[in-house]
Amino acid sequence: MSNKEQNTEAAAPARGGKKGLVIGLVVALVAVLGVGGYAMLRMRHGAAGGATAQAAAPKPQPAMYLPLDPPFVVNFQTKQSPSYLQVGVTLMAHDAAAIKAAKDADPVVRNALVMLFSAQSATDLATTAGKQKLRAEALKAVQKVVQERLGRPGIDALYFTSFVMQ
């Protein structure tokens, strides 16, 4: 190989190296600008104020569920014949103390719900609106029991996990 050919081959990788160097510098510049922009936004919006607000706000507790087993079975009189209602109920709260209070007062909760369910009419419960109204009334009944024991309603929701009328 001649001297001229060696110089041409040596120059080719050098040009590729310069191209790689330029790309590397561009990537580094973009990274520096990104970090700088982020820092500017944090300073503008007051990072310390945001951290204080986050620290002051309590973290929401995960939802806890309490199924009331066995399902409720009540009968109520219709014009034709006795009707039966079987309802599976689950309570939901974000407060462990409320779940414990409801569990400890299970007989009282169950009594309140049995009385409520047995006072219903089949025609009212045949509609979705009737079921939703009953669910809201059942939630209020459970919250009243928990309120008496805990000093706050505590229970956030009540769900019908099964609903069978016959």
N, CA, C and O of each residue as an XYZ file, in Angstrom:
664
protein
N       0.827     -1.145      0.000
C       0.000      0.000      0.000
C       0.887      1.227      0.000
O       1.918      1.267      0.671
N       0.476      2.222     -0.757
C       1.282      3.430     -0.849
C       0.971      4.351      0.312
O      -0.008      4.167      1.035
N       1.811      5.325      0.470
C       1.658      6.300      1.537
C       0.356      7.089      1.378
O      -0.316      7.398      2.363
N       0.012      7.405      0.145
C      -1.185      8.176     -0.137
C      -2.438      7.389      0.242
O      -3.377      7.971      0.785
N      -2.479      6.078     -0.031
C      -3.625      5.243      0.308
C      -3.780      5.142      1.816
O      -4.899      5.152      2.328
N      -2.657      5.044      2.537
C      -2.735      4.951      4.000
C      -3.301      6.242      4.575
O      -4.105      6.198      5.506
N      -2.896      7.392      4.038
C      -3.405      8.669      4.531
C      -4.899      8.804      4.286
O      -5.603      9.356      5.131
N      -5.411      8.315      3.151
C      -6.832      8.384      2.831
C      -7.617      7.496      3.773
O      -8.678      7.894      4.255
N      -7.109      6.276      4.049
C      -7.796      5.361      4.957
C      -7.776      5.898      6.379
O      -8.753      5.735      7.110
N      -6.702      6.524      6.777
C      -6.605      7.068      8.127
C      -7.531      8.258      8.270
O      -8.078      8.483      9.349
N      -7.719      9.020      7.212
C      -8.571     10.198      7.276
C     -10.042      9.811      7.359
O     -10.823     10.526      7.987
N     -10.435      8.724      6.756
C     -11.832      8.304      6.755
C     -12.341      8.029      8.169
O     -13.409      8.523      8.529
N     -11.608      7.249      8.993
C     -12.105      7.058     10.342
C     -12.083      8.350     11.135
O     -12.913      8.537     12.025
N     -11.181      9.222     10.842
C     -11.122     10.476     11.573
C     -12.375     11.300     11.290
O     -12.911     11.933     12.200
N     -12.847     11.303     10.053
C     -14.065     12.038      9.729
C     -15.256     11.401     10.426
O     -16.123     12.107     10.942
N     -15.309     10.079     10.448
C     -16.385      9.382     11.154
C     -16.325      9.683     12.636
O     -17.360      9.805     13.291
N     -15.129      9.802     13.162
C     -14.957     10.125     14.567
C     -15.455     11.524     14.864
O     -16.059     11.759     15.911
N     -15.211     12.455     13.957
C     -15.691     13.824     14.143
C     -17.223     13.849     14.128
O     -17.853     14.574     14.898
N     -17.800     13.052     13.247
C     -19.251     12.989     13.151
C     -19.843     12.436     14.453
O     -20.852     12.944     14.944
N     -19.220     11.407     15.004
C     -19.658     10.831     16.274
C     -19.498     11.816     17.413
O     -20.331     11.876     18.317
N     -18.416     12.595     17.366
C     -18.167     13.606     18.387
C     -19.239     14.686     18.335
O     -19.727     15.133     19.373
N     -19.605     15.106     17.126
C     -20.637     16.124     16.961
C     -21.985     15.604     17.479
O     -22.708     16.323     18.169
N     -22.311     14.373     17.148
C     -23.569     13.779     17.626
C     -23.563     13.700     19.151
O     -24.561     14.018     19.797
N     -22.466     13.286     19.709
C     -22.348     13.208     21.162
C     -22.526     14.565     21.820
O     -23.193     14.682     22.848
N     -21.927     15.593     21.222
C     -22.081     16.941     21.763
C     -23.523     17.427     21.677
O     -24.019     18.073     22.600
N     -24.198     17.118     20.569
C     -25.602     17.514     20.409
C     -26.463     16.823     21.468
O     -27.326     17.457     22.074
N     -26.236     15.541     21.691
C     -26.995     14.800     22.700
C     -26.742     15.382     24.084
O     -27.678     15.556     24.865
N     -25.490     15.683     24.391
C     -25.150     16.263     25.690
C     -25.796     17.627     25.856
O     -26.279     17.954     26.940
N     -25.813     18.432     24.792
C     -26.419     19.755     24.842
C     -27.923     19.657     25.107
O     -28.470     20.411     25.912
N     -28.577     18.733     24.431
C     -30.012     18.528     24.634
C     -30.285     18.097     26.076
O     -31.237     18.570     26.697
N     -29.462     17.211     26.602
C     -29.640     16.756     27.984
C     -29.459     17.906     28.962
O     -30.249     18.056     29.894
N     -28.437     18.712     28.761
C     -28.178     19.857     29.648
C     -29.334     20.850     29.575
O     -29.777     21.361     30.603
N     -29.824     21.127     28.368
C     -30.950     22.040     28.217
C     -32.213     21.486     28.881
O     -32.973     22.241     29.487
N     -32.435     20.201     28.773
C     -33.599     19.573     29.411
C     -33.538     19.686     30.923
O     -34.525     20.054     31.560
N     -32.389     19.372     31.500
C     -32.218     19.470     32.949
C     -32.351     20.922     33.395
O     -32.986     21.208     34.410
N     -31.757     21.828     32.644
C     -31.853     23.252     32.977
C     -33.285     23.752     32.903
O     -33.726     24.508     33.768
N     -34.010     23.338     31.878
C     -35.417     23.733     31.751
C     -36.254     23.203     32.893
O     -37.107     23.915     33.422
N     -36.021     21.964     33.278
C     -36.738     21.368     34.404
C     -36.452     22.146     35.684
O     -37.364     22.431     36.460
N     -35.179     22.489     35.905
C     -34.806     23.246     37.103
C     -35.473     24.619     37.097
O     -35.920     25.090     38.142
N     -35.546     25.258     35.947
C     -36.192     26.569     35.857
C     -37.675     26.459     36.190
O     -38.207     27.301     36.913
N     -38.344     25.440     35.677
C     -39.761     25.253     35.974
C     -39.986     24.997     37.461
O     -40.926     25.533     38.047
N     -39.145     24.195     38.063
C     -39.260     23.902     39.495
C     -39.085     25.180     40.310
O     -39.810     25.406     41.279
N     -38.119     26.019     39.917
C     -37.884     27.263     40.640
C     -39.057     28.217     40.447
O     -39.481     28.878     41.395
N     -39.576     28.291     39.239
C     -40.673     29.200     38.942
C     -41.931     28.816     39.706
O     -42.638     29.693     40.204
N     -42.224     27.528     39.809
C     -43.435     27.074     40.487
C     -43.207     26.861     41.975
O     -44.131     26.447     42.674
N     -42.051     27.119     42.467
C     -41.766     27.013     43.898
C     -41.728     25.573     44.364
O     -42.711     25.067     44.907
N     -40.621     24.921     44.160
C     -40.486     23.514     44.559
C     -40.720     23.347     46.039
O     -41.320     22.354     46.452
N     -40.269     24.284     46.857
C     -40.449     24.164     48.303
C     -41.927     24.261     48.653
O     -42.398     23.508     49.506
N     -42.671     25.164     48.024
C     -44.099     25.297     48.296
C     -44.855     24.059     47.882
O     -45.770     23.630     48.585
N     -44.494     23.476     46.757
C     -45.158     22.257     46.298
C     -44.899     21.104     47.234
O     -45.802     20.312     47.508
N     -43.675     20.993     47.732
C     -43.345     19.906     48.651
C     -44.090     20.084     49.961
O     -44.533     19.098     50.551
N     -44.242     21.317     50.432
C     -44.973     21.567     51.672
C     -46.436     21.204     51.507
O     -47.031     20.595     52.397
N     -47.026     21.578     50.366
C     -48.433     21.259     50.125
C     -48.638     19.757     50.053
O     -49.641     19.245     50.549
N     -47.695     19.041     49.437
C     -47.821     17.598     49.354
C     -47.662     16.955     50.714
O     -48.351     15.982     51.020
N     -46.773     17.477     51.533
C     -46.557     16.909     52.851
C     -47.759     17.169     53.748
O     -48.080     16.339     54.598
N     -48.435     18.313     53.576
C     -49.573     18.650     54.410
C     -50.795     17.805     54.057
O     -51.588     17.478     54.939
N     -50.960     17.450     52.791
C     -52.112     16.658     52.378
C     -51.895     15.199     52.770
O     -50.879     14.607     52.407
N     -52.844     14.612     53.511
C     -52.669     13.216     53.901
C     -52.822     12.296     52.690
O     -53.622     12.553     51.790
N     -52.053     11.241     52.692
C     -52.158     10.273     51.606
C     -53.456      9.495     51.788
O     -53.760      9.045     52.893
N     -54.226      9.334     50.709
C     -55.473      8.586     50.842
C     -55.182      7.113     51.139
O     -54.291      6.503     50.548
N     -55.940      6.578     52.049
C     -55.797      5.177     52.397
C     -56.429      4.329     51.293
O     -57.364      4.776     50.629
N     -55.936      3.129     51.097
C     -56.562      2.263     50.092
C     -57.951      1.835     50.560
O     -58.237      1.801     51.756
N     -58.788      1.515     49.609
C     -60.140      1.070     49.932
C     -60.080     -0.295     50.612
O     -59.335     -1.183     50.198
N     -60.883     -0.438     51.664
C     -61.003     -1.710     52.380
C     -62.452     -2.154     52.278
O     -63.368     -1.334     52.339
N     -62.653     -3.443     52.125
C     -63.996     -3.984     51.936
C     -64.338     -4.951     53.052
O     -63.486     -5.690     53.544
N     -65.614     -4.930     53.444
C     -66.121     -5.843     54.451
C     -67.393     -6.486     53.922
O     -68.451     -5.857     53.935
N     -67.310     -7.730     53.457
C     -68.535     -8.416     53.018
C     -69.346     -8.815     54.254
O     -68.803     -9.339     55.226
N     -70.636     -8.562     54.197
C     -71.521     -8.958     55.286
C     -72.104    -10.323     54.932
O     -73.100    -10.432     54.216
N     -71.459    -11.347     55.451
C     -71.880    -12.717     55.158
C     -72.586    -13.308     56.357
O     -72.217    -12.993     57.489
N     -73.555    -14.125     56.168
C     -74.174    -14.598     54.922
C     -75.062    -13.505     54.316
O     -75.364    -12.508     54.971
N     -75.474    -13.702     53.068
C     -76.360    -12.720     52.429
C     -77.664    -12.578     53.230
O     -78.078    -13.490     53.945
N     -78.277    -11.440     53.091
C     -79.546    -11.178     53.764
C     -80.670    -11.849     52.998
O     -80.714    -11.784     51.770
N     -81.581    -12.495     53.718
C     -82.769    -13.085     53.110
C     -83.964    -12.582     53.920
O     -84.077    -12.846     55.118
N     -84.844    -11.860     53.246
C     -86.040    -11.345     53.909
C     -87.253    -11.662     53.053
O     -87.142    -11.889     51.848
N     -88.406    -11.673     53.694
C     -89.643    -11.835     52.939
C     -90.513    -10.615     53.172
O     -90.426     -9.951     54.205
N     -91.348    -10.338     52.195
C     -92.302     -9.251     52.319
C     -93.541     -9.644     51.550
O     -93.470    -10.370     50.558
N     -94.667     -9.162     52.013
C     -95.951     -9.552     51.446
C     -96.266     -8.717     50.217
O     -96.116     -7.496     50.222
N     -96.698     -9.386     49.180
C     -97.227     -8.690     48.012
C     -98.700     -9.029     47.930
O     -99.193     -9.817     48.737
N     -99.410     -8.459     46.985
C    -100.844     -8.731     46.844
C    -101.096    -10.193     46.480
O    -102.096    -10.781     46.893
N    -100.168    -10.780     45.694
C    -100.376    -12.149     45.235
C     -99.927    -13.170     46.276
O    -100.693    -14.054     46.659
N     -98.693    -13.044     46.725
C     -98.142    -14.056     47.634
C     -96.899    -13.489     48.308
O     -96.441    -12.400     47.962
N     -96.359    -14.223     49.259
C     -95.121    -13.738     49.878
C     -93.989    -13.701     48.844
O     -93.883    -14.577     47.985
N     -93.171    -12.693     48.947
C     -92.000    -12.579     48.072
C     -90.756    -12.628     48.933
O     -90.770    -12.287     50.116
N     -89.684    -13.063     48.303
C     -88.424    -13.190     49.015
C     -87.362    -12.336     48.328
O     -87.353    -12.170     47.108
N     -86.478    -11.808     49.150
C     -85.378    -11.005     48.646
C     -84.097    -11.509     49.280
O     -83.987    -11.607     50.502
N     -83.140    -11.826     48.438
C     -81.806    -12.207     48.928
C     -80.829    -11.158     48.415
O     -80.735    -10.916     47.212
N     -80.094    -10.530     49.353
C     -79.178     -9.455     49.004
C     -77.813     -9.718     49.628
O     -77.691     -9.906     50.838
N     -76.797     -9.728     48.782
C     -75.427     -9.773     49.272
C     -74.932     -8.346     49.409
O     -75.093     -7.546     48.487
N     -74.328     -8.011     50.548
C     -73.905     -6.641     50.817
C     -72.418     -6.617     51.176
O     -71.935     -7.462     51.930
N     -71.710     -5.644     50.627
C     -70.309     -5.406     50.979
C     -70.142     -3.923     51.285
O     -70.619     -3.066     50.541
N     -69.462     -3.633     52.387
C     -69.184     -2.256     52.787
C     -67.790     -1.864     52.314
O     -66.894     -2.704     52.239
N     -67.610     -0.585     51.995
C     -66.298     -0.084     51.588
C     -65.988      1.165     52.389
O     -66.839      2.037     52.565
N     -64.740      1.238     52.876
C     -64.269      2.417     53.605
C     -62.784      2.597     53.346
O     -62.089      1.660     52.952
N     -62.311      3.809     53.571
C     -60.883      4.101     53.493
C     -60.301      4.212     54.894
O     -59.136      4.573     55.063
N     -61.101      3.906     55.881
C     -60.750      4.053     57.293
C     -60.834      2.687     57.963
O     -61.917      2.111     58.075
N     -59.698      2.172     58.405
C     -59.671      0.854     59.040
C     -60.501      0.836     60.314
O     -61.104     -0.186     60.641
N     -60.542      1.945     61.036
C     -61.325      2.003     62.268
C     -62.820      1.866     61.972
O     -63.552      1.259     62.753
N     -63.275      2.424     60.854
C     -64.682      2.308     60.476
C     -65.028      0.867     60.112
O     -66.097      0.374     60.472
N     -64.137      0.201     59.408
C     -64.362     -1.210     59.066
C     -64.429     -2.040     60.350
O     -65.294     -2.906     60.486
N     -63.527     -1.779     61.281
C     -63.522     -2.510     62.551
C     -64.796     -2.230     63.341
O     -65.373     -3.144     63.929
N     -65.239     -0.971     63.358
C     -66.469     -0.616     64.073
C     -67.674     -1.323     63.459
O     -68.542     -1.810     64.183
N     -67.731     -1.381     62.137
C     -68.840     -2.071     61.472
C     -68.790     -3.568     61.747
O     -69.825     -4.205     61.943
N     -67.590     -4.123     61.760
C     -67.438     -5.554     62.036
C     -67.837     -5.864     63.480
O     -68.522     -6.852     63.743
N     -67.405     -5.013     64.408
C     -67.742     -5.225     65.822
C     -69.235     -5.069     66.078
O     -69.776     -5.704     66.983
N     -69.907     -4.232     65.294
C     -71.337     -4.000     65.456
C     -72.155     -4.812     64.458
O     -73.275     -4.429     64.121
N     -71.614     -5.915     63.988
C     -72.278     -6.724     62.959
C     -73.738     -7.045     63.290
O     -74.586     -6.883     62.414
N     -74.076     -7.485     64.493
C     -75.491     -7.779     64.761
C     -76.386     -6.542     64.627
O     -77.513     -6.641     64.141
N     -75.894     -5.398     65.050
C     -76.684     -4.171     64.964
C     -76.840     -3.749     63.499
O     -77.923     -3.349     63.073
N     -75.751     -3.843     62.738
C     -75.791     -3.510     61.307
C     -76.749     -4.438     60.588
O     -77.585     -3.987     59.805
N     -76.636     -5.719     60.846
C     -77.503     -6.697     60.175
C     -78.965     -6.451     60.528
O     -79.830     -6.541     59.656
N     -79.257     -6.140     61.792
C     -80.635     -5.860     62.203
C     -81.183     -4.652     61.453
O     -82.305     -4.694     60.948
N     -80.402     -3.578     61.374
C     -80.854     -2.370     60.675
C     -81.147     -2.674     59.207
O     -82.131     -2.185     58.650
N     -80.293     -3.479     58.587
C     -80.495     -3.798     57.170
C     -81.667     -4.751     56.960
O     -82.412     -4.601     55.991
N     -81.840     -5.716     57.838
C     -82.987     -6.636     57.712
C     -84.288     -5.849     57.814
O     -85.207     -6.065     57.023
N     -84.374     -4.944     58.775
C     -85.587     -4.130     58.929
C     -85.830     -3.272     57.692
O     -86.966     -3.142     57.235
N     -84.789     -2.700     57.165
C     -84.914     -1.879     55.960
C     -85.339     -2.715     54.762
O     -86.257     -2.330     54.037
N     -84.691     -3.845     54.545
C     -84.993     -4.683     53.387
C     -86.409     -5.249     53.455
O     -87.092     -5.328     52.434
N     -86.848     -5.638     54.629
C     -88.173     -6.256     54.740
C     -89.290     -5.227     54.602
O     -90.440     -5.612     54.388
N     -88.998     -3.949     54.716
C     -90.013     -2.910     54.565
C     -90.214     -2.494     53.109
O     -91.022     -1.607     52.835
N     -89.511     -3.103     52.191
C     -89.589     -2.725     50.772
C     -90.746     -3.427     50.073
O     -91.255     -4.445     50.541
N     -91.147     -2.857     48.942
C     -92.161     -3.508     48.117
C     -91.503     -4.044     46.857
O     -90.529     -3.479     46.357
N     -92.043     -5.129     46.359
C     -91.488     -5.766     45.166
C     -91.559     -4.838     43.961
O     -90.661     -4.856     43.119
N     -92.591     -4.040     43.864
C     -92.725     -3.147     42.703
C     -91.641     -2.068     42.723
O     -91.125     -1.695     41.669
N     -91.292     -1.563     43.905
C     -90.234     -0.548     43.986
C     -88.878     -1.144     43.615
O     -88.073     -0.500     42.943
N     -88.632     -2.368     44.053
C     -87.328     -2.991     43.823
C     -87.177     -3.559     42.415
O     -86.089     -3.991     42.034
N     -88.244     -3.562     41.652
C     -88.179     -4.084     40.287
C     -87.448     -3.122     39.351
O     -87.010     -3.525     38.274
N     -87.313     -1.870     39.746
C     -86.646     -0.883     38.883
C     -85.226     -0.614     39.381
O     -84.908     -0.824     40.552
N     -84.388     -0.147     38.467
C     -83.018      0.222     38.836
C     -83.025      1.383     39.816
O     -82.240      1.403     40.763
N     -83.897      2.337     39.596
C     -83.992      3.492     40.499
C     -84.374      3.036     41.914
O     -83.867      3.570     42.901
N     -85.259      2.060     42.004
C     -85.661      1.536     43.309
C     -84.505      0.856     44.027
O     -84.345      1.004     45.239
N     -83.706      0.114     43.283
C     -82.536     -0.552     43.875
C     -81.500      0.477     44.331
O     -80.901      0.331     45.396
N     -81.292      1.511     43.523
C     -80.336      2.552     43.897
C     -80.801      3.305     45.141
O     -79.993      3.642     46.007
N     -82.096      3.565     45.226
C     -82.646      4.234     46.408
C     -82.451      3.363     47.645
O     -82.084      3.861     48.709
N     -82.695      2.072     47.505
C     -82.503      1.156     48.620
C     -81.037      1.101     49.037
O     -80.730      1.057     50.228
N     -80.153      1.102     48.081
C     -78.717      1.081     48.390
C     -78.318      2.328     49.175
O     -77.552      2.240     50.135
N     -78.835      3.490     48.767
C     -78.532      4.746     49.475
C     -79.090      4.707     50.898
O     -78.426      5.153     51.834
N     -80.291      4.184     51.067
C     -80.894      4.083     52.401
C     -80.117      3.092     53.272
O     -79.940      3.316     54.470
N     -79.661      2.010     52.669
C     -78.881      1.020     53.410
C     -77.547      1.624     53.860
O     -77.108      1.377     54.983
N     -76.904      2.405     53.004
C     -75.658      3.068     53.373
C     -75.880      4.005     54.556
O     -75.079      4.026     55.490
N     -76.963      4.779     54.521
C     -77.271      5.690     55.625
C     -77.503      4.919     56.928
O     -77.077      5.357     57.997
N     -78.170      3.785     56.834
C     -78.437      2.976     58.029
C     -77.136      2.457     58.637
O     -76.970      2.477     59.856
N     -76.220      1.995     57.798
C     -74.935      1.483     58.288
C     -74.097      2.639     58.848
O     -73.470      2.505     59.899
N     -74.091      3.766     58.145
C     -73.328      4.925     58.620
C     -73.834      5.396     59.979
O     -73.044      5.835     60.814
N     -75.144      5.309     60.209
C     -75.716      5.707     61.501
C     -75.186      4.819     62.619
O     -74.837      5.310     63.693
N     -75.125      3.521     62.371
C     -74.619      2.580     63.376
C     -73.148      2.859     63.660
O     -72.742      2.898     64.822
N     -72.346      3.053     62.620
C     -70.915      3.316     62.786
C     -70.712      4.672     63.470
O     -69.817      4.816     64.303
N     -71.531      5.661     63.125
C     -71.449      6.993     63.738
C     -71.631      6.908     65.258
O     -70.928      7.578     66.015
N     -72.572      6.088     65.687
C     -72.837      5.932     67.125
C     -71.633      5.348     67.860
O     -71.413      5.664     69.029
N     -70.867      4.515     67.203
C     -69.740      3.861     67.857
C     -68.415      4.596     67.673
O     -67.561      4.585     68.559
N     -68.255      5.230     66.523
C     -66.965      5.803     66.152
C     -66.941      7.332     66.218
O     -65.876      7.939     66.329
N     -68.116      7.942     66.150
C     -68.179      9.395     66.150
C     -68.120     10.006     64.763
O     -68.158     11.228     64.623
N     -68.030      9.188     63.753
C     -68.051      9.646     62.362
C     -68.636      8.512     61.507
O     -68.548      7.341     61.877
N     -69.239      8.873     60.351
C     -69.881      7.827     59.534
C     -68.909      6.745     59.071
O     -69.240      5.561     59.121
N     -67.724      7.128     58.625
C     -66.660      6.181     58.302
C     -66.854      5.312     57.082
O     -65.899      5.110     56.332
N     -68.021      4.797     56.851
C     -68.269      3.912     55.704
C     -68.556      4.791     54.487
O     -69.451      5.635     54.517
N     -67.787      4.584     53.418
C     -67.893      5.430     52.231
C     -68.907      4.919     51.211
O     -69.519      5.712     50.496
N     -69.087      3.614     51.141
C     -70.000      3.068     50.133
C     -70.536      1.723     50.603
O     -69.938      1.043     51.437
N     -71.668      1.369     50.047
C     -72.283      0.069     50.279
C     -72.645     -0.478     48.914
O     -73.253      0.216     48.099
N     -72.270     -1.722     48.668
C     -72.521     -2.345     47.367
C     -73.386     -3.575     47.531
O     -73.219     -4.345     48.476
N     -74.314     -3.754     46.603
C     -75.067     -4.995     46.518
C     -74.253     -5.931     45.637
O     -74.081     -5.668     44.447
N     -73.759     -7.000     46.199
C     -72.954     -7.947     45.423
C     -73.809     -9.043     44.808
O     -73.371     -9.747     43.898
N     -75.040     -9.184     45.312
C     -76.037    -10.046     44.671
C     -77.388     -9.497     45.059
O     -77.550     -8.898     46.122
N     -78.367     -9.710     44.178
C     -79.704     -9.168     44.412
C     -80.696    -10.081     43.708
O     -80.829    -10.041     42.485
N     -81.389    -10.901     44.484
C     -82.312    -11.867     43.899
C     -83.673    -11.681     44.546
O     -83.810    -11.712     45.769
N     -84.681    -11.485     43.694
C     -86.077    -11.404     44.177
C     -86.859    -12.571     43.591
O     -86.654    -12.978     42.447
N     -87.762    -13.093     44.415
C     -88.601    -14.197     43.921
C     -89.996    -14.007     44.435
O     -90.877    -14.817     44.146
